[in-house]
């Protein structure tokens, strides 16, 4: 039979123990601190940052990149997570204040260029409430630059806040970079969206999964 067909595969990996060793991961949180984030939105974004910092594991690598017109990193390169770096990072978060434009291109390419190790899961949590207004603002050029600098198959989880975001741009960024996009309405809480997404990546059971199917009587070159 030469007709195309479809099937559903359900995989349930067995978790030996809640205390079992989990893969060390890398998480970079990109937070929009443009002027439009002032007020309640930025307080919620700050709470989301604190949630992530309080739920990383020893041995994880992380960084925080705050962007408006300029790009400011917590550290110039990835930092290893422990109690001391958590406390220092929380202090950095408390010192962030909104004001300026929205440099989406610069923030994402800065994050990608910090990722070097493809042997561990790499995640970028990218939060924005507006359109790109600083640096490269062309949608196609932004997507191409992010894709080309993503050399470790990092997964980009985008969070669009409010109604002024370019959803087409955010969807394309997440789709091109193995992630998903979420949208937070003005009456919703940013922290709840970020914390739910982070819970899904906090302790990955399987990463970079590849499947090979062997069917009796079908050669690999047959399809």
PDB file of C-alpha atoms in Angstrom:
ATOM      1  CA  UNK A   1       0.000   0.000   0.000  1.00  0.00           C
ATOM      2  CA  UNK A   2       1.612   3.244  -1.158  1.00  0.00           C
ATOM      3  CA  UNK A   3      -0.893   5.576   0.515  1.00  0.00           C
ATOM      4  CA  UNK A   4       0.349   7.843   3.281  1.00  0.00           C
ATOM      5  CA  UNK A   5      -0.786   7.046   6.776  1.00  0.00           C
ATOM      6  CA  UNK A   6      -0.640   8.459  10.280  1.00  0.00           C
ATOM      7  CA  UNK A   7      -0.305   7.108  13.765  1.00  0.00           C
ATOM      8  CA  UNK A   8      -0.165   8.422  17.324  1.00  0.00           C
ATOM      9  CA  UNK A   9       2.774   7.633  19.603  1.00  0.00           C
ATOM     10  CA  UNK A  10       2.427   8.139  23.355  1.00  0.00           C
ATOM     11  CA  UNK A  11       5.671   7.949  25.346  1.00  0.00           C
ATOM     12  CA  UNK A  12       5.732   7.876  29.143  1.00  0.00           C
ATOM     13  CA  UNK A  13       9.299   7.964  30.450  1.00  0.00           C
ATOM     14  CA  UNK A  14       9.652   6.372  33.864  1.00  0.00           C
ATOM     15  CA  UNK A  15      10.899   8.676  36.619  1.00  0.00           C
ATOM     16  CA  UNK A  16      12.804   6.600  39.135  1.00  0.00           C
ATOM     17  CA  UNK A  17      12.549   9.053  42.034  1.00  0.00           C
ATOM     18  CA  UNK A  18      11.750  12.647  42.794  1.00  0.00           C
ATOM     19  CA  UNK A  19      15.308  12.920  44.056  1.00  0.00           C
ATOM     20  CA  UNK A  20      16.871  11.395  40.955  1.00  0.00           C
ATOM     21  CA  UNK A  21      19.605  13.368  39.286  1.00  0.00           C
ATOM     22  CA  UNK A  22      18.169  15.859  36.817  1.00  0.00           C
ATOM     23  CA  UNK A  23      20.124  17.216  33.854  1.00  0.00           C
ATOM     24  CA  UNK A  24      21.864  20.500  34.573  1.00  0.00           C
ATOM     25  CA  UNK A  25      20.374  23.239  32.435  1.00  0.00           C
ATOM     26  CA  UNK A  26      21.054  26.781  31.321  1.00  0.00           C
ATOM     27  CA  UNK A  27      18.420  29.498  31.688  1.00  0.00           C
ATOM     28  CA  UNK A  28      18.698  33.097  30.499  1.00  0.00           C
ATOM     29  CA  UNK A  29      15.858  35.459  31.382  1.00  0.00           C
ATOM     30  CA  UNK A  30      15.432  38.457  29.079  1.00  0.00           C
ATOM     31  CA  UNK A  31      13.231  41.086  30.712  1.00  0.00           C
ATOM     32  CA  UNK A  32      11.847  44.143  28.935  1.00  0.00           C
ATOM     33  CA  UNK A  33      12.395  47.270  31.003  1.00  0.00           C
ATOM     34  CA  UNK A  34      11.245  49.802  28.420  1.00  0.00           C
ATOM     35  CA  UNK A  35       9.195  52.776  29.577  1.00  0.00           C
ATOM     36  CA  UNK A  36       5.917  51.080  28.697  1.00  0.00           C
ATOM     37  CA  UNK A  37       6.630  48.395  31.325  1.00  0.00           C
ATOM     38  CA  UNK A  38       6.366  50.953  34.162  1.00  0.00           C
ATOM     39  CA  UNK A  39       4.071  50.244  37.076  1.00  0.00           C
ATOM     40  CA  UNK A  40       2.247  46.999  37.761  1.00  0.00           C
ATOM     41  CA  UNK A  41       3.653  45.184  34.714  1.00  0.00           C
ATOM     42  CA  UNK A  42       7.235  45.634  35.824  1.00  0.00           C
ATOM     43  CA  UNK A  43       6.457  44.639  39.401  1.00  0.00           C
ATOM     44  CA  UNK A  44       4.967  41.405  38.050  1.00  0.00           C
ATOM     45  CA  UNK A  45       7.968  40.874  35.773  1.00  0.00           C
ATOM     46  CA  UNK A  46      10.262  41.363  38.752  1.00  0.00           C
ATOM     47  CA  UNK A  47       8.259  38.761  40.702  1.00  0.00           C
ATOM     48  CA  UNK A  48       8.594  36.351  37.769  1.00  0.00           C
ATOM     49  CA  UNK A  49      12.351  36.849  37.767  1.00  0.00           C
ATOM     50  CA  UNK A  50      12.498  36.130  41.485  1.00  0.00           C
ATOM     51  CA  UNK A  51      10.447  32.950  41.003  1.00  0.00           C
ATOM     52  CA  UNK A  52      12.914  31.647  38.438  1.00  0.00           C
ATOM     53  CA  UNK A  53      15.900  32.501  40.632  1.00  0.00           C
ATOM     54  CA  UNK A  54      14.340  30.751  43.604  1.00  0.00           C
ATOM     55  CA  UNK A  55      13.661  27.586  41.599  1.00  0.00           C
ATOM     56  CA  UNK A  56      16.947  26.984  39.793  1.00  0.00           C
ATOM     57  CA  UNK A  57      19.078  24.077  40.979  1.00  0.00           C
ATOM     58  CA  UNK A  58      22.683  23.993  42.127  1.00  0.00           C
ATOM     59  CA  UNK A  59      24.872  23.486  39.093  1.00  0.00           C
ATOM     60  CA  UNK A  60      22.500  25.177  36.655  1.00  0.00           C
ATOM     61  CA  UNK A  61      23.930  28.046  34.627  1.00  0.00           C
ATOM     62  CA  UNK A  62      21.972  31.278  34.345  1.00  0.00           C
ATOM     63  CA  UNK A  63      21.980  34.950  33.504  1.00  0.00           C
ATOM     64  CA  UNK A  64      19.571  37.887  33.468  1.00  0.00           C
ATOM     65  CA  UNK A  65      19.524  40.369  30.616  1.00  0.00           C
ATOM     66  CA  UNK A  66      17.496  43.552  31.081  1.00  0.00           C
ATOM     67  CA  UNK A  67      16.934  45.556  27.950  1.00  0.00           C
ATOM     68  CA  UNK A  68      15.460  48.874  26.898  1.00  0.00           C
ATOM     69  CA  UNK A  69      17.419  51.093  24.543  1.00  0.00           C
ATOM     70  CA  UNK A  70      20.579  49.546  26.024  1.00  0.00           C
ATOM     71  CA  UNK A  71      21.400  45.972  27.049  1.00  0.00           C
ATOM     72  CA  UNK A  72      22.436  45.248  30.659  1.00  0.00           C
ATOM     73  CA  UNK A  73      23.472  41.781  31.841  1.00  0.00           C
ATOM     74  CA  UNK A  74      23.662  40.560  35.415  1.00  0.00           C
ATOM     75  CA  UNK A  75      26.993  38.995  34.463  1.00  0.00           C
ATOM     76  CA  UNK A  76      29.007  39.351  31.229  1.00  0.00           C
ATOM     77  CA  UNK A  77      28.792  35.565  30.808  1.00  0.00           C
ATOM     78  CA  UNK A  78      26.850  32.681  32.297  1.00  0.00           C
ATOM     79  CA  UNK A  79      26.947  32.299  36.089  1.00  0.00           C
ATOM     80  CA  UNK A  80      26.806  29.027  38.006  1.00  0.00           C
ATOM     81  CA  UNK A  81      23.789  28.928  40.313  1.00  0.00           C
ATOM     82  CA  UNK A  82      24.267  28.545  44.076  1.00  0.00           C
ATOM     83  CA  UNK A  83      23.030  30.351  47.205  1.00  0.00           C
ATOM     84  CA  UNK A  84      25.538  33.164  46.832  1.00  0.00           C
ATOM     85  CA  UNK A  85      24.831  33.888  43.169  1.00  0.00           C
ATOM     86  CA  UNK A  86      21.086  33.644  43.833  1.00  0.00           C
ATOM     87  CA  UNK A  87      21.303  36.364  46.493  1.00  0.00           C
ATOM     88  CA  UNK A  88      23.433  38.575  44.259  1.00  0.00           C
ATOM     89  CA  UNK A  89      21.065  38.120  41.336  1.00  0.00           C
ATOM     90  CA  UNK A  90      18.053  38.979  43.494  1.00  0.00           C
ATOM     91  CA  UNK A  91      19.802  42.225  44.394  1.00  0.00           C
ATOM     92  CA  UNK A  92      20.355  42.926  40.695  1.00  0.00           C
ATOM     93  CA  UNK A  93      16.641  42.385  40.046  1.00  0.00           C
ATOM     94  CA  UNK A  94      15.662  44.804  42.811  1.00  0.00           C
ATOM     95  CA  UNK A  95      17.832  47.465  41.191  1.00  0.00           C
ATOM     96  CA  UNK A  96      16.121  47.267  37.783  1.00  0.00           C
ATOM     97  CA  UNK A  97      13.870  50.136  36.712  1.00  0.00           C
ATOM     98  CA  UNK A  98      11.976  50.684  33.440  1.00  0.00           C
ATOM     99  CA  UNK A  99      12.656  53.454  30.935  1.00  0.00           C
ATOM    100  CA  UNK A 100      13.720  53.710  27.287  1.00  0.00           C
ATOM    101  CA  UNK A 101      12.989  51.893  24.015  1.00  0.00           C
ATOM    102  CA  UNK A 102      12.787  48.205  23.064  1.00  0.00           C
ATOM    103  CA  UNK A 103      15.909  46.546  21.662  1.00  0.00           C
ATOM    104  CA  UNK A 104      14.613  43.070  20.828  1.00  0.00           C
ATOM    105  CA  UNK A 105      17.380  42.249  18.347  1.00  0.00           C
ATOM    106  CA  UNK A 106      20.198  43.229  20.695  1.00  0.00           C
ATOM    107  CA  UNK A 107      18.810  41.388  23.713  1.00  0.00           C
ATOM    108  CA  UNK A 108      18.209  38.089  21.924  1.00  0.00           C
ATOM    109  CA  UNK A 109      21.515  38.002  20.050  1.00  0.00           C
ATOM    110  CA  UNK A 110      23.368  38.930  23.261  1.00  0.00           C
ATOM    111  CA  UNK A 111      21.748  35.967  25.001  1.00  0.00           C
ATOM    112  CA  UNK A 112      22.444  33.555  22.151  1.00  0.00           C
ATOM    113  CA  UNK A 113      26.107  34.522  22.039  1.00  0.00           C
ATOM    114  CA  UNK A 114      26.479  33.528  25.698  1.00  0.00           C
ATOM    115  CA  UNK A 115      25.347  29.950  25.007  1.00  0.00           C
ATOM    116  CA  UNK A 116      28.241  27.617  24.177  1.00  0.00           C
ATOM    117  CA  UNK A 117      27.380  24.151  25.525  1.00  0.00           C
ATOM    118  CA  UNK A 118      24.918  22.044  23.524  1.00  0.00           C
ATOM    119  CA  UNK A 119      25.332  19.041  25.820  1.00  0.00           C
ATOM    120  CA  UNK A 120      22.809  20.469  28.292  1.00  0.00           C
ATOM    121  CA  UNK A 121      19.292  21.891  27.829  1.00  0.00           C
ATOM    122  CA  UNK A 122      19.416  25.623  27.054  1.00  0.00           C
ATOM    123  CA  UNK A 123      16.414  27.889  27.578  1.00  0.00           C
ATOM    124  CA  UNK A 124      15.785  31.564  26.931  1.00  0.00           C
ATOM    125  CA  UNK A 125      12.752  33.123  28.625  1.00  0.00           C
ATOM    126  CA  UNK A 126      12.014  36.236  26.578  1.00  0.00           C
ATOM    127  CA  UNK A 127       9.524  38.781  27.880  1.00  0.00           C
ATOM    128  CA  UNK A 128       8.377  41.900  26.040  1.00  0.00           C
ATOM    129  CA  UNK A 129       5.385  44.242  25.971  1.00  0.00           C
ATOM    130  CA  UNK A 130       6.079  46.142  22.767  1.00  0.00           C
ATOM    131  CA  UNK A 131       7.407  46.371  19.251  1.00  0.00           C
ATOM    132  CA  UNK A 132      11.130  46.601  18.364  1.00  0.00           C
ATOM    133  CA  UNK A 133      12.004  50.313  18.337  1.00  0.00           C
ATOM    134  CA  UNK A 134      15.795  50.345  18.806  1.00  0.00           C
ATOM    135  CA  UNK A 135      18.620  48.802  16.773  1.00  0.00           C
ATOM    136  CA  UNK A 136      17.495  46.365  14.086  1.00  0.00           C
ATOM    137  CA  UNK A 137      13.710  46.678  13.837  1.00  0.00           C
ATOM    138  CA  UNK A 138      13.014  44.712  10.655  1.00  0.00           C
ATOM    139  CA  UNK A 139      11.070  41.558  11.515  1.00  0.00           C
ATOM    140  CA  UNK A 140      12.802  39.247   9.032  1.00  0.00           C
ATOM    141  CA  UNK A 141      16.272  40.501   9.952  1.00  0.00           C
ATOM    142  CA  UNK A 142      15.606  39.962  13.660  1.00  0.00           C
ATOM    143  CA  UNK A 143      14.396  36.397  13.087  1.00  0.00           C
ATOM    144  CA  UNK A 144      17.346  35.568  10.844  1.00  0.00           C
ATOM    145  CA  UNK A 145      19.881  36.965  13.315  1.00  0.00           C
ATOM    146  CA  UNK A 146      18.396  35.033  16.228  1.00  0.00           C
ATOM    147  CA  UNK A 147      18.273  31.801  14.225  1.00  0.00           C
ATOM    148  CA  UNK A 148      21.873  32.173  13.021  1.00  0.00           C
ATOM    149  CA  UNK A 149      23.256  32.875  16.508  1.00  0.00           C
ATOM    150  CA  UNK A 150      21.372  29.928  18.030  1.00  0.00           C
ATOM    151  CA  UNK A 151      24.198  27.406  17.685  1.00  0.00           C
ATOM    152  CA  UNK A 152      23.158  25.156  20.587  1.00  0.00           C
ATOM    153  CA  UNK A 153      19.487  24.526  19.733  1.00  0.00           C
ATOM    154  CA  UNK A 154      18.365  26.738  22.589  1.00  0.00           C
ATOM    155  CA  UNK A 155      14.628  26.791  23.179  1.00  0.00           C
ATOM    156  CA  UNK A 156      13.108  30.271  23.216  1.00  0.00           C
ATOM    157  CA  UNK A 157       9.952  30.721  25.289  1.00  0.00           C
ATOM    158  CA  UNK A 158       8.395  34.089  24.458  1.00  0.00           C
ATOM    159  CA  UNK A 159       5.935  35.965  26.663  1.00  0.00           C
ATOM    160  CA  UNK A 160       4.044  38.790  24.987  1.00  0.00           C
ATOM    161  CA  UNK A 161       2.549  41.161  27.546  1.00  0.00           C
ATOM    162  CA  UNK A 162      -0.492  43.268  26.646  1.00  0.00           C
ATOM    163  CA  UNK A 163      -1.953  44.064  23.255  1.00  0.00           C
ATOM    164  CA  UNK A 164       0.883  46.102  21.711  1.00  0.00           C
ATOM    165  CA  UNK A 165       3.225  43.213  20.872  1.00  0.00           C
ATOM    166  CA  UNK A 166       3.986  41.903  17.385  1.00  0.00           C
ATOM    167  CA  UNK A 167       2.554  38.418  17.840  1.00  0.00           C
ATOM    168  CA  UNK A 168       3.680  37.360  14.379  1.00  0.00           C
ATOM    169  CA  UNK A 169       7.280  38.218  15.280  1.00  0.00           C
ATOM    170  CA  UNK A 170       7.137  36.474  18.652  1.00  0.00           C
ATOM    171  CA  UNK A 171       5.514  33.363  17.193  1.00  0.00           C
ATOM    172  CA  UNK A 172       8.170  33.172  14.499  1.00  0.00           C
ATOM    173  CA  UNK A 173      11.024  33.602  16.981  1.00  0.00           C
ATOM    174  CA  UNK A 174       9.727  30.799  19.198  1.00  0.00           C
ATOM    175  CA  UNK A 175       8.861  28.542  16.250  1.00  0.00           C
ATOM    176  CA  UNK A 176      12.287  28.978  14.621  1.00  0.00           C
ATOM    177  CA  UNK A 177      14.018  28.294  17.936  1.00  0.00           C
ATOM    178  CA  UNK A 178      12.264  25.141  19.218  1.00  0.00           C
ATOM    179  CA  UNK A 179      10.046  26.981  21.712  1.00  0.00           C
ATOM    180  CA  UNK A 180       6.537  28.258  22.279  1.00  0.00           C
ATOM    181  CA  UNK A 181       4.944  31.666  22.687  1.00  0.00           C
ATOM    182  CA  UNK A 182       2.445  32.783  25.312  1.00  0.00           C
ATOM    183  CA  UNK A 183       0.420  35.971  25.619  1.00  0.00           C
ATOM    184  CA  UNK A 184      -0.477  37.708  28.852  1.00  0.00           C
ATOM    185  CA  UNK A 185      -3.554  39.919  28.739  1.00  0.00           C
ATOM    186  CA  UNK A 186      -3.582  43.154  30.765  1.00  0.00           C
ATOM    187  CA  UNK A 187      -5.897  41.566  33.363  1.00  0.00           C
ATOM    188  CA  UNK A 188      -3.636  38.539  33.808  1.00  0.00           C
ATOM    189  CA  UNK A 189      -0.575  38.032  35.992  1.00  0.00           C
ATOM    190  CA  UNK A 190       2.831  37.783  34.315  1.00  0.00           C
ATOM    191  CA  UNK A 191       4.340  35.749  37.146  1.00  0.00           C
ATOM    192  CA  UNK A 192       1.720  32.995  36.863  1.00  0.00           C
ATOM    193  CA  UNK A 193       2.446  32.521  33.145  1.00  0.00           C
ATOM    194  CA  UNK A 194       6.218  32.467  33.617  1.00  0.00           C
ATOM    195  CA  UNK A 195       6.100  30.184  36.660  1.00  0.00           C
ATOM    196  CA  UNK A 196       3.857  27.668  34.863  1.00  0.00           C
ATOM    197  CA  UNK A 197       6.171  27.593  31.845  1.00  0.00           C
ATOM    198  CA  UNK A 198       9.262  27.286  34.029  1.00  0.00           C
ATOM    199  CA  UNK A 199       7.718  24.382  35.938  1.00  0.00           C
ATOM    200  CA  UNK A 200       7.590  22.484  32.648  1.00  0.00           C
ATOM    201  CA  UNK A 201      11.297  22.967  31.977  1.00  0.00           C
ATOM    202  CA  UNK A 202      12.529  22.951  35.554  1.00  0.00           C
ATOM    203  CA  UNK A 203      13.329  19.233  35.652  1.00  0.00           C
ATOM    204  CA  UNK A 204      13.493  17.832  32.125  1.00  0.00           C
ATOM    205  CA  UNK A 205      13.219  14.053  31.947  1.00  0.00           C
ATOM    206  CA  UNK A 206      14.096  13.676  28.251  1.00  0.00           C
ATOM    207  CA  UNK A 207      16.084  16.135  26.146  1.00  0.00           C
ATOM    208  CA  UNK A 208      16.996  16.200  22.432  1.00  0.00           C
ATOM    209  CA  UNK A 209      14.933  13.082  21.799  1.00  0.00           C
ATOM    210  CA  UNK A 210      15.444  11.187  18.525  1.00  0.00           C
ATOM    211  CA  UNK A 211      13.308   8.222  17.460  1.00  0.00           C
ATOM    212  CA  UNK A 212      14.100   5.473  14.968  1.00  0.00           C
ATOM    213  CA  UNK A 213      11.301   3.217  13.720  1.00  0.00           C
ATOM    214  CA  UNK A 214      11.933  -0.244  12.293  1.00  0.00           C
ATOM    215  CA  UNK A 215       8.999  -1.778  10.414  1.00  0.00           C
ATOM    216  CA  UNK A 216       9.166  -5.340   9.138  1.00  0.00           C
ATOM    217  CA  UNK A 217       9.423  -5.441   5.347  1.00  0.00           C
ATOM    218  CA  UNK A 218      10.128  -1.708   4.974  1.00  0.00           C
ATOM    219  CA  UNK A 219      13.613  -0.563   4.044  1.00  0.00           C
ATOM    220  CA  UNK A 220      14.892   2.790   5.428  1.00  0.00           C
ATOM    221  CA  UNK A 221      14.967   4.254   1.890  1.00  0.00           C
ATOM    222  CA  UNK A 222      11.290   3.391   1.413  1.00  0.00           C
ATOM    223  CA  UNK A 223      10.233   6.210   3.770  1.00  0.00           C
TER     224      UNK A 223
END
